[in-house]
Tab-separated table of C-alpha atoms in Angstrom:
chain	number	residue	atom	x	y	z
A	17	MET	CA	-17.795	6.246	-4.801
A	18	LEU	CA	-14.737	8.320	-5.599
A	19	ALA	CA	-13.287	7.495	-2.288
A	20	VAL	CA	-13.778	3.817	-2.648
A	21	ILE	CA	-12.285	3.786	-6.191
A	22	CYS	CA	-9.287	5.931	-5.228
A	23	ALA	CA	-8.635	3.833	-2.024
A	24	ALA	CA	-8.209	0.791	-4.387
A	25	GLN	CA	-5.891	2.775	-6.650
A	26	PHE	CA	-4.018	3.970	-3.590
A	27	MET	CA	-3.041	0.417	-2.574
A	28	LEU	CA	-1.413	-0.067	-5.989
A	29	VAL	CA	0.600	3.136	-5.827
A	30	LEU	CA	1.640	2.517	-2.178
A	31	ASP	CA	2.824	-1.038	-3.081
A	32	VAL	CA	5.506	0.425	-5.399
A	33	THR	CA	7.390	2.248	-2.754
A	34	VAL	CA	6.459	0.489	0.445
A	35	VAL	CA	8.330	-2.727	-0.556
A	36	ASN	CA	11.524	-0.944	-1.237
A	37	VAL	CA	12.154	0.050	2.260
A	38	ALA	CA	11.473	-3.528	3.432
A	39	LEU	CA	13.865	-5.197	0.932
A	40	PRO	CA	16.916	-5.770	3.255
A	41	ASP	CA	14.734	-7.288	5.895
A	42	MET	CA	13.175	-9.716	3.415
A	43	ALA	CA	16.647	-10.612	2.063
A	44	ALA	CA	17.812	-11.358	5.534
A	45	ASP	CA	14.848	-13.400	6.521
A	46	LEU	CA	14.472	-15.405	3.280
A	47	HIS	CA	18.033	-15.560	2.289
A	48	LEU	CA	17.395	-13.679	-0.995
A	49	SER	CA	20.126	-13.260	-3.511
A	50	ARG	CA	20.532	-10.108	-5.424
A	51	THR	CA	18.743	-11.518	-8.297
A	52	ALA	CA	15.760	-12.616	-6.253
A	53	LEU	CA	15.820	-9.206	-4.475
A	54	THR	CA	15.547	-7.515	-7.841
A	55	TRP	CA	12.750	-9.590	-8.936
A	56	VAL	CA	10.725	-8.739	-5.865
A	57	VAL	CA	10.527	-5.187	-7.134
A	58	THR	CA	10.426	-5.793	-10.886
A	59	ALA	CA	7.988	-8.801	-10.939
A	60	TYR	CA	5.106	-6.467	-9.776
A	61	THR	CA	5.763	-3.446	-12.037
A	62	LEU	CA	6.455	-5.908	-15.028
A	63	CYS	CA	3.117	-7.634	-14.832
A	64	PHE	CA	1.354	-4.414	-13.899
A	65	GLY	CA	2.680	-2.530	-16.947
A	66	GLY	CA	2.742	-5.480	-19.372
A	67	LEU	CA	-0.770	-6.460	-18.878
A	68	MET	CA	-2.272	-3.011	-18.164
A	69	LEU	CA	-3.624	-2.565	-21.750
A	70	LEU	CA	-5.105	-5.941	-21.617
A	71	GLY	CA	-6.889	-5.044	-18.356
A	72	GLY	CA	-8.329	-1.854	-19.988
A	73	ARG	CA	-9.695	-3.979	-22.864
A	74	LEU	CA	-11.182	-6.465	-20.278
A	75	ALA	CA	-12.756	-3.515	-18.493
A	76	ASP	CA	-14.491	-2.435	-21.781
A	77	ALA	CA	-15.503	-5.977	-22.651
A	78	LEU	CA	-16.711	-7.345	-19.387
A	79	GLY	CA	-17.649	-4.022	-17.571
A	80	ALA	CA	-15.474	-1.834	-15.380
A	81	ARG	CA	-17.026	-2.650	-11.945
A	82	ARG	CA	-16.799	-6.434	-12.693
A	83	THR	CA	-13.158	-6.046	-13.818
A	84	LEU	CA	-12.312	-3.874	-10.779
A	85	LEU	CA	-13.687	-6.515	-8.396
A	86	ALA	CA	-11.782	-9.278	-10.112
A	87	GLY	CA	-8.523	-7.175	-9.923
A	88	LEU	CA	-9.164	-6.359	-6.216
A	89	THR	CA	-9.791	-9.994	-5.353
A	90	VAL	CA	-6.556	-11.157	-7.130
A	91	PHE	CA	-4.539	-8.346	-5.516
A	92	THR	CA	-5.828	-8.960	-2.042
A	93	ALA	CA	-5.236	-12.644	-2.187
A	94	ALA	CA	-1.828	-12.243	-3.779
A	95	SER	CA	-0.917	-9.740	-0.924
A	96	LEU	CA	-1.766	-12.396	1.615
A	97	VAL	CA	0.385	-15.079	-0.202
A	98	SER	CA	3.396	-12.487	-0.337
A	99	GLY	CA	3.079	-11.852	3.395
A	100	LEU	CA	2.985	-15.573	4.183
A	101	ALA	CA	5.967	-16.396	1.889
A	102	GLY	CA	8.809	-18.425	3.399
A	103	SER	CA	10.787	-18.614	0.251
A	104	ALA	CA	11.874	-16.643	-2.751
A	105	PRO	CA	9.712	-18.495	-5.335
A	106	VAL	CA	6.633	-17.995	-3.205
A	107	LEU	CA	7.358	-14.295	-2.605
A	108	ILE	CA	8.045	-13.585	-6.338
A	109	GLY	CA	5.025	-15.592	-7.317
A	110	GLY	CA	2.893	-13.481	-4.930
A	111	ARG	CA	4.370	-10.270	-6.464
A	112	VAL	CA	3.541	-11.545	-9.973
A	113	ALA	CA	-0.109	-12.114	-8.986
A	114	GLN	CA	-0.191	-8.641	-7.297
A	115	GLY	CA	0.948	-7.156	-10.647
A	116	VAL	CA	-1.854	-9.104	-12.486
A	117	GLY	CA	-4.485	-7.892	-10.031
A	118	ALA	CA	-3.132	-4.254	-10.461
A	119	ALA	CA	-3.351	-4.454	-14.219
A	120	LEU	CA	-7.027	-5.501	-13.957
A	121	LEU	CA	-7.846	-3.104	-11.086
A	122	SER	CA	-6.154	0.172	-12.279
A	123	PRO	CA	-7.583	0.689	-15.803
A	124	ALA	CA	-11.021	-0.364	-14.594
A	125	ALA	CA	-10.890	2.177	-11.716
A	126	LEU	CA	-9.810	5.026	-14.069
A	127	SER	CA	-12.568	4.080	-16.496
A	128	LEU	CA	-15.206	4.404	-13.625
A	129	VAL	CA	-13.834	7.710	-12.632
A	130	THR	CA	-13.915	9.250	-16.179
A	131	THR	CA	-17.354	7.847	-16.977
A	132	SER	CA	-19.106	8.511	-13.626
A	133	PHE	CA	-18.348	12.308	-13.456
A	134	HIS	CA	-18.984	15.070	-15.892
A	135	GLY	CA	-18.116	18.566	-16.453
A	136	ALA	CA	-16.412	20.342	-13.484
A	137	ALA	CA	-16.940	17.445	-11.256
A	138	ARG	CA	-14.997	15.321	-13.612
A	139	ASN	CA	-12.031	17.594	-13.522
A	140	LYS	CA	-12.130	17.588	-9.801
A	141	ALA	CA	-12.284	13.896	-9.598
A	142	LEU	CA	-9.341	13.499	-12.023
A	143	GLY	CA	-7.462	16.013	-9.841
A	144	VAL	CA	-7.984	13.760	-6.716
A	145	TRP	CA	-6.950	10.706	-8.800
A	146	ALA	CA	-3.708	12.450	-9.983
A	147	ALA	CA	-2.957	13.456	-6.429
A	148	ILE	CA	-2.792	9.865	-5.387
A	149	GLY	CA	0.494	9.275	-7.051
A	150	GLY	CA	2.359	11.867	-4.997
A	151	THR	CA	0.863	11.038	-1.667
A	152	GLY	CA	1.074	7.368	-2.178
A	153	SER	CA	4.821	7.477	-2.775
A	154	ALA	CA	5.388	9.682	0.257
A	155	ILE	CA	3.185	7.523	2.497
A	156	GLY	CA	4.669	4.493	1.023
A	157	VAL	CA	8.161	5.167	2.347
A	158	LEU	CA	6.859	5.949	5.673
A	159	ALA	CA	4.538	3.034	5.952
A	160	GLY	CA	7.273	0.669	4.750
A	161	GLY	CA	9.674	1.892	7.377
A	162	ALA	CA	7.013	1.795	10.171
A	163	LEU	CA	5.744	-1.578	9.384
A	164	THR	CA	9.078	-3.186	8.629
A	165	GLY	CA	10.672	-1.671	11.836
A	166	GLY	CA	7.514	-2.642	13.845
A	167	PRO	CA	5.708	-5.970	13.295
A	168	GLY	CA	7.894	-7.035	10.411
A	169	TRP	CA	8.217	-6.882	6.576
A	170	SER	CA	5.277	-9.170	6.062
A	171	TRP	CA	3.064	-6.471	7.223
A	172	VAL	CA	3.769	-4.433	4.109
A	173	PHE	CA	1.625	-7.029	2.349
A	174	TYR	CA	-0.716	-7.993	5.207
A	175	VAL	CA	-1.964	-4.378	5.451
A	176	ASN	CA	-3.541	-4.714	2.061
A	177	VAL	CA	-5.715	-7.693	3.052
A	178	PRO	CA	-8.242	-5.850	5.474
A	179	VAL	CA	-8.336	-2.857	3.202
A	180	GLY	CA	-9.002	-5.075	0.238
A	181	LEU	CA	-11.698	-6.993	1.978
A	182	ALA	CA	-13.424	-3.742	3.042
A	183	LEU	CA	-13.343	-2.423	-0.514
A	184	LEU	CA	-14.654	-5.784	-1.911
A	185	GLY	CA	-17.722	-5.112	0.313
A	186	ALA	CA	-18.083	-1.524	-0.428
A	187	VAL	CA	-17.649	-1.467	-4.254
A	188	PRO	CA	-20.840	-3.505	-5.001
A	189	VAL	CA	-22.811	-1.081	-2.737
A	190	LEU	CA	-21.396	2.324	-3.786
A	191	VAL	CA	-20.172	1.775	-7.398
A	192	PRO	CA	-22.963	1.333	-9.913
A	193	PRO	CA	-22.383	-1.221	-12.643
A	194	ARG	CA	-21.485	-0.060	-16.208
A	195	ALA	CA	-22.602	-2.090	-19.110
A	196	PRO	CA	-19.904	-3.620	-21.272
A	197	GLN	CA	-19.013	-1.776	-24.424
A	198	PRO	CA	-20.346	-3.517	-27.583
A	199	SER	CA	-17.491	-2.116	-29.506
A	200	ALA	CA	-14.793	-3.409	-27.254
A	201	GLY	CA	-13.450	-5.912	-29.855
A	202	ARG	CA	-11.435	-8.963	-29.353
A	203	LEU	CA	-8.927	-9.309	-26.627
A	204	ASP	CA	-5.306	-9.282	-27.962
A	205	VAL	CA	-4.062	-12.037	-25.502
A	206	PRO	CA	-1.042	-12.971	-27.773
A	207	GLY	CA	0.061	-9.390	-27.761
A	208	ALA	CA	-0.115	-9.101	-23.994
A	209	VAL	CA	1.964	-12.294	-23.512
A	210	LEU	CA	4.565	-11.339	-25.990
A	211	VAL	CA	5.130	-7.752	-24.695
A	212	THR	CA	5.177	-9.048	-21.062
A	213	GLY	CA	7.391	-11.943	-21.905
A	214	GLY	CA	9.825	-9.704	-23.863
A	215	THR	CA	10.189	-7.405	-21.081
A	216	GLY	CA	10.689	-10.254	-18.629
A	217	ALA	CA	13.450	-11.666	-20.753
A	218	LEU	CA	15.097	-8.218	-20.975
A	219	ILE	CA	15.072	-7.763	-17.229
A	220	TYR	CA	16.316	-11.360	-16.633
A	221	GLY	CA	19.194	-10.741	-19.063
A	222	LEU	CA	20.083	-7.420	-17.454
A	223	VAL	CA	20.166	-9.015	-13.985
A	224	LYS	CA	22.192	-11.961	-15.126
A	225	ALA	CA	24.711	-9.567	-16.533
A	226	GLY	CA	25.528	-8.470	-13.109
A	227	ASP	CA	26.538	-12.007	-12.103
A	228	GLY	CA	28.588	-13.269	-15.169
A	229	GLY	CA	29.079	-10.257	-17.302
A	230	TRP	CA	27.453	-9.010	-20.532
A	231	SER	CA	29.126	-11.793	-22.717
A	232	ALA	CA	27.846	-14.655	-20.504
A	233	PRO	CA	25.265	-16.955	-22.226
A	234	ALA	CA	22.970	-16.480	-19.207
A	235	ALA	CA	22.776	-12.680	-20.138
A	236	LEU	CA	23.062	-12.821	-23.836
A	237	LEU	CA	20.368	-15.456	-24.575
A	238	PRO	CA	17.571	-13.610	-22.673
A	239	LEU	CA	18.508	-10.323	-24.242
A	240	ILE	CA	18.395	-11.864	-27.744
A	241	GLY	CA	15.115	-13.661	-26.694
A	242	ALA	CA	13.767	-10.113	-25.666
A	243	VAL	CA	14.545	-8.696	-29.134
A	244	VAL	CA	12.712	-11.674	-30.829
A	245	LEU	CA	9.685	-11.370	-28.495
A	246	TYR	CA	9.440	-7.628	-29.122
A	247	ALA	CA	9.605	-8.174	-32.846
A	248	GLY	CA	6.951	-10.794	-32.534
A	249	PHE	CA	4.776	-8.392	-30.592
A	250	ALA	CA	5.246	-5.760	-33.340
A	251	ALA	CA	4.172	-8.161	-36.041
A	252	VAL	CA	1.227	-9.382	-33.997
A	253	GLU	CA	0.029	-5.847	-33.433
A	254	ARG	CA	0.311	-4.904	-37.107
A	255	ALA	CA	-1.707	-7.827	-38.116
A	256	ALA	CA	-4.349	-7.714	-35.319
A	257	ARG	CA	-7.814	-6.169	-36.165
A	258	GLU	CA	-7.951	-4.983	-32.655
A	259	PRO	CA	-4.300	-4.521	-31.483
A	260	LEU	CA	-3.450	-4.143	-27.839
A	261	MET	CA	-1.196	-1.201	-28.691
A	262	ASP	CA	-1.743	0.730	-31.933
A	263	LEU	CA	1.967	1.131	-32.989
A	264	ARG	CA	0.973	3.910	-35.208
A	265	MET	CA	0.811	6.022	-32.035
A	266	PHE	CA	4.672	6.046	-31.934
A	267	THR	CA	4.535	8.011	-35.219
A	268	ARG	CA	2.937	10.834	-33.263
A	269	ARG	CA	5.817	12.792	-32.026
A	270	PRO	CA	4.111	13.950	-28.767
A	271	VAL	CA	3.254	10.420	-27.836
A	272	LEU	CA	6.758	9.157	-28.519
A	273	ALA	CA	8.284	11.935	-26.691
A	274	GLY	CA	5.889	11.413	-23.618
A	275	ALA	CA	6.581	7.681	-23.593
A	276	PHE	CA	10.402	8.286	-23.720
A	277	LEU	CA	10.313	10.848	-20.817
A	278	MET	CA	8.033	8.509	-18.729
A	279	LEU	CA	10.247	5.528	-19.275
A	280	ILE	CA	13.534	7.304	-18.188
A	281	ALA	CA	11.809	9.381	-15.295
A	282	THR	CA	10.201	6.335	-13.753
A	283	GLY	CA	13.298	4.175	-14.220
A	284	LEU	CA	15.352	6.745	-12.477
A	285	LEU	CA	12.935	7.353	-9.636
A	286	ILE	CA	12.361	3.685	-8.746
A	287	ALA	CA	16.053	3.082	-9.059
A	288	PHE	CA	16.631	5.715	-6.441
A	289	PHE	CA	14.371	4.136	-3.951
A	290	PHE	CA	15.840	0.714	-4.566
A	291	LEU	CA	19.478	1.751	-4.507
A	292	GLY	CA	19.027	4.119	-1.526
A	293	SER	CA	17.149	1.569	0.561
A	294	VAL	CA	19.643	-1.225	0.100
A	295	TYR	CA	22.691	1.122	0.532
A	296	LEU	CA	21.364	2.725	3.705
A	297	GLN	CA	20.375	-0.510	5.408
A	298	HIS	CA	23.078	-2.876	3.995
A	299	VAL	CA	26.108	-0.542	4.066
A	300	ARG	CA	25.286	2.200	6.517
A	301	GLY	CA	23.396	0.115	9.029
A	302	PHE	CA	20.169	2.150	8.997
A	303	GLY	CA	16.968	0.660	10.324
A	304	ALA	CA	13.701	0.354	8.290
A	305	LEU	CA	12.007	3.326	9.971
A	306	ARG	CA	15.015	5.542	9.832
A	307	THR	CA	15.230	4.654	6.009
A	308	GLY	CA	11.597	5.456	5.532
A	309	LEU	CA	12.031	8.887	7.260
A	310	PHE	CA	15.206	9.551	5.157
A	311	PHE	CA	13.128	9.082	1.910
A	312	LEU	CA	10.276	11.340	2.966
A	313	PRO	CA	11.965	14.543	1.644
A	314	VAL	CA	12.658	12.815	-1.634
A	315	ALA	CA	8.983	11.787	-2.058
A	316	VAL	CA	7.810	15.268	-1.168
A	317	ALA	CA	10.308	16.786	-3.735
A	318	VAL	CA	8.666	14.756	-6.500
A	319	GLY	CA	5.350	16.247	-5.695
A	320	ALA	CA	6.899	19.754	-5.493
A	321	GLY	CA	8.552	19.321	-8.888
A	322	ALA	CA	5.302	18.117	-10.381
A	323	HIS	CA	3.547	21.240	-9.102
A	324	LEU	CA	6.077	23.585	-10.603
A	325	GLY	CA	6.220	21.512	-13.814
A	326	SER	CA	2.476	21.825	-14.302
A	327	ARG	CA	2.827	25.587	-14.328
A	328	LEU	CA	5.961	25.675	-16.535
A	329	VAL	CA	4.568	23.500	-19.276
A	330	THR	CA	1.901	26.069	-19.918
A	331	SER	CA	4.221	29.027	-19.705
A	332	VAL	CA	7.602	28.135	-21.082
A	333	GLY	CA	6.542	25.025	-23.018
A	334	SER	CA	7.033	21.184	-22.853
A	335	ARG	CA	10.619	21.144	-24.248
A	336	ALA	CA	12.128	23.664	-21.932
A	337	THR	CA	10.446	22.045	-18.877
A	338	ALA	CA	11.554	18.537	-19.932
A	339	VAL	CA	15.205	19.612	-20.638
A	340	GLY	CA	15.301	21.675	-17.513
A	341	GLY	CA	13.911	18.895	-15.242
A	342	MET	CA	16.375	16.402	-16.626
A	343	VAL	CA	19.248	18.766	-16.245
A	344	ILE	CA	18.282	19.226	-12.532
A	345	ALA	CA	18.042	15.497	-12.210
A	346	THR	CA	21.433	15.002	-13.662
A	347	ALA	CA	22.907	17.624	-11.300
A	348	GLY	CA	21.267	15.766	-8.431
A	349	CYS	CA	22.732	12.455	-9.270
A	350	VAL	CA	26.302	13.815	-9.244
A	351	PRO	CA	26.841	13.850	-5.408
A	352	PRO	CA	25.517	10.276	-4.829
A	353	ALA	CA	27.707	9.096	-7.816
A	354	ARG	CA	30.815	10.407	-5.675
A	355	ILE	CA	29.733	8.906	-2.467
A	356	GLY	CA	32.471	7.238	-0.394
A	357	ALA	CA	32.694	5.118	2.642
A	358	ASP	CA	32.961	8.174	4.866
A	359	SER	CA	30.475	10.498	3.075
A	360	SER	CA	27.643	11.851	4.949
A	361	VAL	CA	24.285	10.516	3.760
A	362	TYR	CA	22.523	13.682	5.003
A	363	GLY	CA	25.133	15.912	3.409
A	364	VAL	CA	25.687	14.023	0.092
A	365	LEU	CA	23.081	11.422	-0.612
A	366	LEU	CA	19.905	13.017	0.679
A	367	PRO	CA	20.313	16.466	-0.916
A	368	GLY	CA	21.376	14.811	-4.208
A	369	LEU	CA	18.268	12.568	-4.329
A	370	ALA	CA	15.914	15.236	-3.226
A	371	VAL	CA	17.212	17.615	-6.046
A	372	ALA	CA	17.087	14.865	-8.688
A	373	ALA	CA	13.490	13.900	-7.580
A	374	PHE	CA	12.406	17.459	-7.873
A	375	GLY	CA	13.564	17.552	-11.426
A	376	LEU	CA	11.911	14.233	-12.169
A	377	GLY	CA	8.645	15.489	-10.770
A	378	ALA	CA	8.565	18.174	-13.477
A	379	VAL	CA	9.458	15.669	-16.084
A	380	PHE	CA	6.495	13.374	-15.096
A	381	VAL	CA	4.070	16.205	-15.649
A	382	THR	CA	5.777	17.085	-18.925
A	383	ALA	CA	5.546	13.443	-20.101
A	384	THR	CA	1.826	13.146	-19.511
A	385	THR	CA	0.686	16.599	-20.714
A	386	THR	CA	2.926	16.210	-23.974
A	387	ALA	CA	1.511	12.907	-24.851
A	388	LEU	CA	-2.077	13.608	-23.980
A	389	GLY	CA	-2.228	17.436	-24.640
A	390	MET	CA	-0.819	17.454	-28.027
A	391	VAL	CA	-2.849	14.730	-29.792
A	392	ALA	CA	-6.500	14.638	-30.981
A	393	HIS	CA	-9.046	13.999	-28.170
A	394	GLU	CA	-10.169	10.822	-29.700
A	395	GLU	CA	-6.584	9.583	-29.443
A	396	ALA	CA	-6.186	10.446	-25.873
A	397	GLY	CA	-7.261	7.021	-24.508
A	398	LEU	CA	-4.668	5.286	-26.794
A	399	ALA	CA	-1.992	7.772	-25.798
A	400	SER	CA	-2.790	7.442	-22.087
A	401	GLY	CA	-2.441	3.576	-22.445
A	402	VAL	CA	0.932	3.908	-24.045
A	403	VAL	CA	2.233	6.366	-21.413
A	404	ASN	CA	0.885	4.328	-18.431
A	405	THR	CA	2.589	1.114	-19.858
A	406	PHE	CA	5.922	2.845	-20.158
A	407	HIS	CA	5.546	4.264	-16.634
A	408	GLU	CA	5.419	0.761	-15.079
A	409	VAL	CA	7.892	-0.954	-17.498
A	410	GLY	CA	10.354	1.902	-16.851
A	411	GLY	CA	10.430	1.156	-13.209
A	412	SER	CA	11.246	-2.519	-13.898
A	413	ILE	CA	14.033	-1.777	-16.302
A	414	GLY	CA	15.503	0.849	-14.146
A	415	VAL	CA	15.841	-1.359	-11.066
A	416	ALA	CA	17.308	-4.219	-13.233
A	417	VAL	CA	19.931	-1.902	-14.741
A	418	VAL	CA	21.127	-0.373	-11.373
A	419	SER	CA	21.000	-3.731	-9.561
A	420	THR	CA	23.371	-5.065	-12.201
A	421	VAL	CA	25.774	-2.115	-11.997
A	422	ALA	CA	25.734	-2.129	-8.205
A	423	ALA	CA	26.157	-5.827	-7.936
A	424	ALA	CA	29.283	-5.462	-6.159
A	425	GLY	CA	27.776	-3.258	-3.481
A	426	ILE	CA	24.618	-5.367	-3.118
A	427	GLY	CA	26.294	-8.659	-2.976
A	428	GLY	CA	29.466	-7.687	-1.304
A	429	ALA	CA	30.430	-7.296	2.372
A	430	PRO	CA	29.056	-4.320	4.240
A	431	GLY	CA	31.142	-1.219	3.522
A	432	THR	CA	31.321	-1.767	-0.176
A	433	VAL	CA	30.236	1.387	-1.852
A	434	THR	CA	31.910	1.382	-5.291
A	435	GLY	CA	29.040	-0.459	-6.919
A	436	PHE	CA	26.470	1.969	-5.568
A	437	ALA	CA	28.482	4.927	-6.626
A	438	ASP	CA	28.794	3.477	-10.091
A	439	ALA	CA	25.049	2.858	-10.360
A	440	PHE	CA	24.356	6.473	-9.368
A	441	LEU	CA	26.819	7.475	-12.067
A	442	VAL	CA	24.813	5.491	-14.631
A	443	CYS	CA	21.740	7.362	-13.463
A	444	ALA	CA	23.425	10.614	-13.946
A	445	VAL	CA	24.486	9.659	-17.485
A	446	ALA	CA	20.847	8.423	-18.248
A	447	ALA	CA	19.366	11.718	-17.058
A	448	GLY	CA	21.918	13.754	-19.082
A	449	GLY	CA	21.367	11.720	-22.152
A	450	CYS	CA	17.634	12.217	-21.694
A	451	ALA	CA	18.193	15.923	-21.452
A	452	VAL	CA	19.934	16.006	-24.765
A	453	VAL	CA	17.436	13.859	-26.639
A	454	SER	CA	14.576	15.796	-25.177
A	455	ALA	CA	16.033	18.997	-26.599
A	456	VAL	CA	15.355	17.459	-30.060
A	457	LEU	CA	12.423	15.055	-29.548
A	458	VAL	CA	9.980	17.003	-27.289
A	459	PRO	CA	7.847	19.486	-29.248
A	460	ARG	CA	8.291	23.167	-28.424
A	461	GLY	CA	4.621	23.928	-28.111
A	462	GLN	CA	2.420	24.255	-25.070
A	463	PRO	CA	0.113	21.317	-24.407
A	464	GLU	CA	-3.674	21.710	-23.887
A	465	MET	CA	-4.292	20.916	-20.275
A	466	GLY	CA	-7.326	18.677	-19.244
A	467	GLY	CA	-6.675	15.523	-21.341
A	468	ALA	CA	-7.000	11.950	-20.169
A	469	MET	CA	-5.142	11.394	-16.895
A	470	PRO	CA	-2.504	8.813	-16.544
A	471	VAL	CA	-2.810	5.867	-14.032
A	472	HIS	CA	-0.511	7.538	-11.583
């Protein structure tokens, strides 16, 4: 049962990085603009993060196995549509549907893991669940390169179809049903629509700023709309009897610190994969497989940093680990920020990204353990939902920001590197700013390990 549930979650994690390597080939075949290319990445993480809390409530209200099967069905069908896409609207629509399926599947899968195992077995099962994130990222860059360089970019989506069908057959046999929770409460659909729409408007405005500047109406109006939608979300959540996100959680300093760290760390990491993939293939002429192999040390560095971070948070504390991780990430961003047309990607870009990823790995652990290990046990589920939401939304915002900054490099002729260097400079500034804020915001204490696990 654990293998089946984790295999389903593995597809979702894999899909975050496997697509990045295939982006240039998608752009060439479907004639995607920079804006469309950005939405191919952000549409998935936007819907995944924006609807995740609603998916968790559906799992409680309808039953975890039923919700898992629904999410798996949607994700599998959407993967087929994405692979068959012959235009940007169809591809982005498929990615939106994938995100919806993931938002249903992932919380339900985690619920089944936490309720099906007890005692020491539960800790082991959650350990396996947590390990999926690191292995999924590493395998994703390799699989993306191998599939794109072999049968073609469509196969980064097609590969989900047979796996999804096999899991749809295995789940009813191996996963026992769980009765819906009578206390699940009403579904806060307006809250889910408002927060997802607000984030979508924010990303749209950020992307449009790369085309017409920050003062252009096409950028300003969506950004203003995002503020209005977020304000509406806050009002709805305060008035709702069963809010999607209890905003009072943000008055808990550990939860606020953990959400902030997760937002910045995820935004930076996904931005690295997006920028690096486009730069290597668009500017330096790398093939997809070579690009995937290039990113393997970066993915491994994240896991190594997370392993070290899990030890440091219990010895030197959350604040020192968070600040140290972000300082390392800042230092790693400096060489890519100075990259030039003749710079060696193996002597400048790869070491820089690997060092930065190592620091971010420690920050990921710190974000999770701070938010979940420094709150009461009865609040761990709410805190986990907040951190997981900021994980996915952070990736969307990070890609939108760096895409806008690097617009000259992405949309220009091959050989243009100024835009990419500027984007990595923004990453360095963001990491450095996060280190400064973390020195004040993150609590000094040592979190209690063993709380609710994040989605990935």
